Structures are given as structure tokens and as C-alpha cells.
Amino acid sequence: MTKKIFSGVQPTGNLHLGNYLGAIKNFVSLNNDDQNKCIFCVVDLHAITVKQDSKVLRNNIRETVATFVASGIDPSKSIIFNQSSVAAHSETAWILSCVARMGWLNRMTQFKEKAGKDKEKASVGLYSYPILMAADILLYDATHVPVGDDQKQHLELCRDIGQKFNNDFGIEDFFVIPEPLIQKEFSRIMSLKDGLKKMSKSDVSDLSRINLTDTKDQIINKIKKAKTDPLPMPSSLEELNERPEASNLIGIFSSLNNSSLEEIIKKFSGKNFSDFKNELSQLLVDKIDPISQEIKKLLNESSYLDQILSDGSQKAQEIASQKIKKIHKIVGF
Ligand code: TYM
């Protein structure tokens, strides 16, 4: 069966190991399957829900494209474009905001986390952000959406909005209701400084994450400084439940070299964390440094990156313009 894949990444800089293991690595394998049609969107409209410097944003858009390509996404086999270049995203988001209910949005935990204590000062865009995300997905009839675990609730909302639009207008199959593609394990990579906190671009401490542009030395240093607990390496799976930092580091190891948790536990059981950390650093350097080098190389080829975006935007525009015409007709415009 042909899967229509859609996913998005915000161009807010500092793309990190969580983005890679939770989402981009999966984009690459889905894109390598010729049966799939893949669309990967640089969601610049989402990025401006918090204040951005326009020059920095422009660079971050290119850096996100460079990261996709450096990670192994072949632009000739997928559509890579930036959200703001296809106006139908904003327009569909408005129409869907008249379908979505306040109560649904009020339940979104990411807004609560991002807005913090002072909700009154958060932008309206940050609040309605998941509706724009629903528009992105529904416009392209996506059947599958690969994301990390933190986007699960937004995808459920997208399904609810699509379903309600179909019901309200009495057209059962108009919007395709998408399936989330969330990996069973390691769909949430945690901070290197706190195993209970998600690895995030916005963490003030750069030591909390491995950026995809980090050098070998930075990677080694961050793993050396990564938080652990005073016990030796765990000797059973059960122990991982109570040891969040150990669990996260072992999870990263397992995800990077596609080995099972059991194998890693068996290999390092009872040893010092330092032995394990040395091997983890080496593995990270082997996997991430080539991506980092390639990103830096591609960033010097800005016309190539811009060409990828303009080709992708044209293709995305063709698909989205068909869908928005139908939406207009259904709504009565
Ligand atoms: P964003 O830009 O925050 O993150 C991009 C992708 O990386 C995943 N991710 C993680 N996975 C595991 N562990 C982590 N610590 C971690 N941090 C981030 C995210 O789950 C995501 O898959 N709203 C989305 C972007 C978006 C989108 C869409 C996604 C806009 N429209 C349509 C899918 C479909 C976001 O802010 O992702």
C-alpha cells in the first residue's frame, strides 16, 4: 500500500539528537521505501509562535533543509518545502480553527509547558499552533505522520478536527484521518542533565543535548558530563524503570546501533559508567559527526538549498491548491 507521509520540523535552530532519533531517522527509512510518497515540511509559520530574528530564521530554514539532506533524505524522492511558501496552510488553519473547539485546545499539554506560568503573555499563535499542524497534515491527505512521542496529543487533535469537519459538512471521506507513526521505544529522548526532562532546543544548557552540528570534541565532552547515578551500570531491564539517566543513555545507545536493550545491559552489567560512556561517545561520533560535517558543507551551498525549497514548494503548491479549492466549495465560499 502506498503510504502518504507528512511530517514537519520547526526551523528554530539547534536540531538535536532527540529530533534525529525521534523523527528524522524515521523520515530517512520511510523515504528510502519507494512505495511511499513523502513530504517533509520546514514549519516556519510554527516557528514564529515565539519571537524570531528574521535573519536567524532565514538561516535556520536553510539549516533544517541541510539537516534533512545530510541525514540521508533524498530530495529527488521527496518533497521538501517551507510552510510559509504555500498560503493554503494558513488559510486552512483559519477554517479549521472554526471547526476545532476551545475545550480541545485547552487540554494541550505542550501549550501549558511552553506558555509556563504567565499564559496571558503567550502569543495567540502558540495556543492555536496545533490547528495549524492539523492543516499541514490534512491538506495533503497524509495517511501516516512520523513524529516523536511529544507530538502524540497534537496528532490526536488533528484526527478529531478532520473527523469533525467531515461530519459537520457531511462528507465522510473528505479529510483522510492520519495514523501517527511513533516508534515504540526511544520516541522520547531525554536531557543529558535530567533524565526526567525532554531533550529540547530551548533548554538553556547546551550540555543538555547533542546538537546535530556538534563537533567530535563537543560530543565526547557532553557525554563525559552527562548525568548518571552513583550505582554501577544496571544489570536488568527492571532497574531501568527507576534509573532515568541510565535508561536514557542506554536507550540512545540502543537506538543508534539498532541493538536491543538486553544486549547492552548484558554487555555492560555491573561495570562503571565510564566504560559505557566511552563506547557511547564513539558510537555518537561515528553516527553524528558525518551528519554534522555534511550540514556544515551544505550550509555553504545556499543556492542548492534554496533550489530544493523552491522545487518542493512548487510541488506542494500543486497538491495544496487542489485541496483548498475543494475546501472552499464545501464551506460555501
Ligand atoms: P519540533 O520541531 O519540536 O520537533 C521535530 C520532531 O522531533 C521530535 N522530537 C523528539 N523526539 C524524541 N525525543 C525528543 N526529545 C524530541 N524532541 C523533538 C518531535 O516529536 C518532532 O517529530 N509541531 C511539530 C512540527 C510540526 C509537524 C507538523 C509535525 C508542524 N506541523 C505536521 C508533524 C506533522 C514540532 O514542533 O516539532
Coordinates of C-alpha atoms in Angstrom, one line a residue, residues 29 70 72 117 143 167 175 180 183 186 194-195 198 203 208 237 242 252 260 266 270 273 285-286 303 320:
S29 CA 13.9 5.0 6.3
A70 CA 22.7 15.4 5.5
G72 CA 20.0 10.9 4.2
K117 CA 3.1 30.4 34.4
T143 CA -2.0 8.7 5.8
N167 CA -19.1 15.1 10.0
F175 CA -10.2 14.6 5.0
P180 CA 0.7 8.5 13.9
Q183 CA 8.4 4.4 17.5
F186 CA 13.0 5.8 22.4
D194 CA 18.0 15.4 33.8
G195 CA 16.6 12.1 32.8
K198 CA 12.8 16.0 27.4
D203 CA 17.0 24.2 27.2
S208 CA 21.7 19.0 28.0
L237 CA 15.6 -4.2 32.4
E242 CA 13.9 3.5 38.4
I252 CA 20.3 6.3 22.9
S260 CA 18.3 -4.4 21.9
K266 CA 24.3 -7.8 29.3
G270 CA 27.9 -4.1 36.8
F273 CA 29.6 4.2 33.7
V285 CA 30.9 10.4 16.9
D286 CA 30.6 7.6 14.3
S303 CA 21.7 28.3 -3.7
A320 CA -2.5 22.0 -1.7

